mmCIF file of C-alpha atoms in Angstrom:
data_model
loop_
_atom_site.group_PDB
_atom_site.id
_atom_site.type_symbol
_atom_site.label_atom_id
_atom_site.label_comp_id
_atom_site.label_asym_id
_atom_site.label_seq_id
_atom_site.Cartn_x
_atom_site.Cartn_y
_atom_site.Cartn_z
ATOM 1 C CA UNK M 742 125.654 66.349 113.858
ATOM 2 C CA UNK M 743 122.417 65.646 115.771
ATOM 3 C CA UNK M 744 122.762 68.367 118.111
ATOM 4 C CA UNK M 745 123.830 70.751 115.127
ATOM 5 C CA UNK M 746 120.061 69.371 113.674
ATOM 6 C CA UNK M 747 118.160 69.865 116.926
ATOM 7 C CA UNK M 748 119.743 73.368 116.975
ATOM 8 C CA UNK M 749 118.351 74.492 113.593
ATOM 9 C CA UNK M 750 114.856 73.248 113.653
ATOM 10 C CA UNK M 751 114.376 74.807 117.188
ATOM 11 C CA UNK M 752 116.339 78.313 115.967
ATOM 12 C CA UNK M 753 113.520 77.803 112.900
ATOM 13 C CA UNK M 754 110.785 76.915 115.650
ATOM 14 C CA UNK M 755 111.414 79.898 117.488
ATOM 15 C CA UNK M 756 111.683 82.085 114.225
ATOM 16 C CA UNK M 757 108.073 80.675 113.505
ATOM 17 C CA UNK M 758 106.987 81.701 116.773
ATOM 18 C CA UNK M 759 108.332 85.205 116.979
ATOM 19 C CA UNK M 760 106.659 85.967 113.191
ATOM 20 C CA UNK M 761 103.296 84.612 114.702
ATOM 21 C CA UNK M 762 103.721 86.568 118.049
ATOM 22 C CA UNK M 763 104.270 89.895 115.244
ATOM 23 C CA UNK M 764 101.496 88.878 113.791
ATOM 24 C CA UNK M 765 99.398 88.815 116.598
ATOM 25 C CA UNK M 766 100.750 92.067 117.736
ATOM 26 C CA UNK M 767 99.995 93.486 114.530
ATOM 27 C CA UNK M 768 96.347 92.299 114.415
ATOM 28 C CA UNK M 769 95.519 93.598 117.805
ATOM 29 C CA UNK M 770 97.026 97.070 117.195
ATOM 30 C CA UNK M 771 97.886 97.727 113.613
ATOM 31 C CA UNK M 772 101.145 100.372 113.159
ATOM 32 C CA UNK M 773 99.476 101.660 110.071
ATOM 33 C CA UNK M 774 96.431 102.970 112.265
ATOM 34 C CA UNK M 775 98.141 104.454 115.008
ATOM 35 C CA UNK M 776 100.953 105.791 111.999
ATOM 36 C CA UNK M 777 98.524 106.861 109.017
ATOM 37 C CA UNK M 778 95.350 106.838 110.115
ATOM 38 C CA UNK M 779 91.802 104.652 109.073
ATOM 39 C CA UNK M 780 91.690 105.248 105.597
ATOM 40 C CA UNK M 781 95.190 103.989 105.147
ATOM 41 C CA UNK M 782 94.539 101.347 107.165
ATOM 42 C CA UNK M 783 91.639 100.395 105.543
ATOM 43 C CA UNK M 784 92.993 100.874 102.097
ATOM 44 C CA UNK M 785 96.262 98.754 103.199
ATOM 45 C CA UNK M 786 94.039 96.112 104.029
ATOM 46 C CA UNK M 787 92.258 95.924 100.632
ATOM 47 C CA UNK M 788 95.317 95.863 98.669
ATOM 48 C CA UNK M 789 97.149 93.481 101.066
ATOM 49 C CA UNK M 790 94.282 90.936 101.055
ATOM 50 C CA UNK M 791 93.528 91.364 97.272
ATOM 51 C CA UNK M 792 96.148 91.045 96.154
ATOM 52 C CA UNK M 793 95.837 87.156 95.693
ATOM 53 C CA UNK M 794 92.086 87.427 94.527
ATOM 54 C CA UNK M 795 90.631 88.984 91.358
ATOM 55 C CA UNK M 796 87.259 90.244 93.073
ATOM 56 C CA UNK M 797 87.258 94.205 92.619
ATOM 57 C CA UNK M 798 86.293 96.010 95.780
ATOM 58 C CA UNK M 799 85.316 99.275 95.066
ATOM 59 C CA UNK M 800 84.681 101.757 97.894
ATOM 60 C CA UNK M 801 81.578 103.789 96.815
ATOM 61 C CA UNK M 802 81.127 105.975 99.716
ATOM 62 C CA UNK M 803 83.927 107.075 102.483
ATOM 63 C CA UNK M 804 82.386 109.560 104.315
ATOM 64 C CA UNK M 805 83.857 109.417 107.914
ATOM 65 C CA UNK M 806 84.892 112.019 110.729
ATOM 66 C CA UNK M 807 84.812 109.701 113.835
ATOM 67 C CA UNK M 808 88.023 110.262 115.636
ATOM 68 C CA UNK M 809 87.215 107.612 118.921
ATOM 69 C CA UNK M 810 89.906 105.201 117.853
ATOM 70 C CA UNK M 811 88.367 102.533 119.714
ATOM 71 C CA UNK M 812 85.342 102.875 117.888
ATOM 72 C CA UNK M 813 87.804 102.978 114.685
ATOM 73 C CA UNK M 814 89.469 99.803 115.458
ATOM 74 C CA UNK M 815 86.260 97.841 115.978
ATOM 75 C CA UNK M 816 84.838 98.902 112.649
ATOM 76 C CA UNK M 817 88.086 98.119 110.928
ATOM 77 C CA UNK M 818 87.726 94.852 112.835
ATOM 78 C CA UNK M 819 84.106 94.776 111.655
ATOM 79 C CA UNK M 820 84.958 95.344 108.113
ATOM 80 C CA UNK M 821 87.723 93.432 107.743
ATOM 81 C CA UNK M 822 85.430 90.320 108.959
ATOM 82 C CA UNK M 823 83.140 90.717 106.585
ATOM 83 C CA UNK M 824 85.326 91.043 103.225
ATOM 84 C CA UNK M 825 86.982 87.883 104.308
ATOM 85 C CA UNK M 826 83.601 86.074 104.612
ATOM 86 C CA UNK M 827 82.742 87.634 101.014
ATOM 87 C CA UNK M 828 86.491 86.752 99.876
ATOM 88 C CA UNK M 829 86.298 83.110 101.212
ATOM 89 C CA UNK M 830 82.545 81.834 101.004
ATOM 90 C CA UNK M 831 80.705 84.441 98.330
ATOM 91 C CA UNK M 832 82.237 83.695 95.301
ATOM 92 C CA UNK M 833 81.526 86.875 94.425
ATOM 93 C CA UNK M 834 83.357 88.944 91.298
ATOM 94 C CA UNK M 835 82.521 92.710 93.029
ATOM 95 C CA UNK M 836 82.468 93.797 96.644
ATOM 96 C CA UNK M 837 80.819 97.503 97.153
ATOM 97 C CA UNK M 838 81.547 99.192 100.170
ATOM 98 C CA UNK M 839 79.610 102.015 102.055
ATOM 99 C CA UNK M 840 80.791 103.724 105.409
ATOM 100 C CA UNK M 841 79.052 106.939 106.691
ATOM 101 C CA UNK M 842 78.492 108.714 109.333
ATOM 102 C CA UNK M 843 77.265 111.894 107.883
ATOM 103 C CA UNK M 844 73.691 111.425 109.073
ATOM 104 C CA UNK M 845 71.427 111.048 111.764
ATOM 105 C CA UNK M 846 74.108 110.545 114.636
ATOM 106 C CA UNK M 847 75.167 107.294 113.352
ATOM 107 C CA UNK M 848 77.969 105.520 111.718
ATOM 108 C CA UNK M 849 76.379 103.007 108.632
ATOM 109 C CA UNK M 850 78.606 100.387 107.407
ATOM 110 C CA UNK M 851 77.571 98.285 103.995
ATOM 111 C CA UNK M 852 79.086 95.542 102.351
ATOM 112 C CA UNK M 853 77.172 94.106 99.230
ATOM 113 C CA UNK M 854 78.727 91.321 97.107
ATOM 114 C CA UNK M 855 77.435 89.466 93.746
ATOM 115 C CA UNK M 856 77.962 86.275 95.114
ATOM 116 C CA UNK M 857 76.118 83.019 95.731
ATOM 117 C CA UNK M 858 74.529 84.410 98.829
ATOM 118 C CA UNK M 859 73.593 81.945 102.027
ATOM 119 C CA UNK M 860 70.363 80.902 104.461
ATOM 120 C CA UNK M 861 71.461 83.498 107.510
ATOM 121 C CA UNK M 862 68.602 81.186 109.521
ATOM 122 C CA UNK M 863 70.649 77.972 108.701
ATOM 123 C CA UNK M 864 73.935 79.724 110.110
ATOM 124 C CA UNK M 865 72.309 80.675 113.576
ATOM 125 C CA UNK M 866 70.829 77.297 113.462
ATOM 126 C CA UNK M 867 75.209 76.201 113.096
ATOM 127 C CA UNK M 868 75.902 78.549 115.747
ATOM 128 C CA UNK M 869 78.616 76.783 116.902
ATOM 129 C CA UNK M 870 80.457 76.095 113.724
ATOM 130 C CA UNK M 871 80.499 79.859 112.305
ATOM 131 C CA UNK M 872 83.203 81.900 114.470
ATOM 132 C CA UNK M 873 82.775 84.635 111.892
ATOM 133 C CA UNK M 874 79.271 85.231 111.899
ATOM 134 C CA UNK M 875 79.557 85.090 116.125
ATOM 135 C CA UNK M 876 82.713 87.798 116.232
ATOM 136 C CA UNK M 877 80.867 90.327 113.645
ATOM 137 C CA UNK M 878 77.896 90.091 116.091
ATOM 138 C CA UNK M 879 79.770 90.600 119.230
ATOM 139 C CA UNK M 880 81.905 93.508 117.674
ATOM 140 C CA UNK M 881 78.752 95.123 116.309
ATOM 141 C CA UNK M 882 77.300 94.619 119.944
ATOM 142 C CA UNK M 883 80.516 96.250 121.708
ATOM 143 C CA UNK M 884 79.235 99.632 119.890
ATOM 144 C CA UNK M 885 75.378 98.944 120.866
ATOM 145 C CA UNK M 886 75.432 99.030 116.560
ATOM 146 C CA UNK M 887 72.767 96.778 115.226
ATOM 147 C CA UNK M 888 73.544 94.564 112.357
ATOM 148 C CA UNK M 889 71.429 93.315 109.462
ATOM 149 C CA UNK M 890 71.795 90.829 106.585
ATOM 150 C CA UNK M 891 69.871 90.199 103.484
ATOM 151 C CA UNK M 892 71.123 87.684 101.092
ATOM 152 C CA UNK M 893 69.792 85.443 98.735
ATOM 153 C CA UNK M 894 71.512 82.994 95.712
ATOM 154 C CA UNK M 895 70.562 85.695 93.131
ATOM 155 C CA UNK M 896 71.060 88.388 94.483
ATOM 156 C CA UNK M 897 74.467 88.024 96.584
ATOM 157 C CA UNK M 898 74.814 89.682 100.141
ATOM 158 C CA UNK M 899 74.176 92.443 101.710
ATOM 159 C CA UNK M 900 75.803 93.700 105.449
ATOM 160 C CA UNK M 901 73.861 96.766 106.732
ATOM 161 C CA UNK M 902 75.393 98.369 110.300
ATOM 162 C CA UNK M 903 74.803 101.157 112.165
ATOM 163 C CA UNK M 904 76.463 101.906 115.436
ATOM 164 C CA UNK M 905 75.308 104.997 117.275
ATOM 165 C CA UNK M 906 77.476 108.271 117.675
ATOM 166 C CA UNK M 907 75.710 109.935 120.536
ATOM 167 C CA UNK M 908 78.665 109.889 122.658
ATOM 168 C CA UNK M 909 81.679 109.727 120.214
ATOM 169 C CA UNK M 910 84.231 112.280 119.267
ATOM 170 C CA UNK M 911 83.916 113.730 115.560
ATOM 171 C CA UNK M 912 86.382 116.167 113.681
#
């Protein structure tokens, strides 16, 4: 009977393991990118991760023709990052989003919530306890994109990025 016992929880341990090892997989390559494409990807996102939240995310401008996939991923990376931080920490009731790269040789990213806002000095200043702010930076970075915030308590956040297209594939 002990043995049977010590079976089943490791045949559940290893069950465990193999969904996290999926989900790993998943998150470094999603299927529904390489399958559908960005804007599926992006709008499977926003349903998937809303779907436990009652913030409405609307998508006010989608104006894209970058085809460099890596430069996709990282801005899907880049965007996902910041909706969870507006999820999570804004409680915020709207999240607009803006992504285009119809102008100027350059792909702009926005994210503005009506949330509580934070002090972006005060997080440098806790370098070392926001991961979040650190990855957005270093993804941003990756594309030589430069990233700007402006938030305040009444006024919510604000994510402005724009990563150069001088040597990226368009349509």
């Amino acid at each position: 009977i002990r043995t049977k016992l010590e079976l089943s929880t490791i045949s559940n341990s290893i069950k465990e393991t193999i969904n996290e090892i999926r989900e790993i997989i998943f998150d470094l390559r999603p299927m529904t990118f390489d399958d559908l494409g960005f804007k599926e990807l992006l709008d499977s996102f926003i349903e998937k991760e809303m779907e436990n939240h009652t913030i409405d995310i609307i998508i006010d401008k989608y104006e894209i023709s970058v085809e460099d996939r890596v430069v996709l991923m990282i801005l899907f990376r880049i965007i996902r990052e910041t909706l969870w931080n507006a999820v999570r920490h804004s409680k915020c009731s709207e999240i607009h989003i803006s992504i285009d790269d119809s102008q100027n040789n350059q792909l702009v990213y926005e994210i503005t919530d009506n949330g509580c806002g934070f002090d972006i000095n005060e997080k440098i200043k806790q370098n070392n306890k926001h991961y979040g702010l650190i990855i957005l930076k270093e993804r941003v970075k990756l594309v030589h994109g430069e990233i700007k915030f402006d938030s305040s308590s009444e006024k919510g956040t604000k994510i402005h990025i724009k990563i150069p297209l001088d040597n990226i594939k368009k349509e």
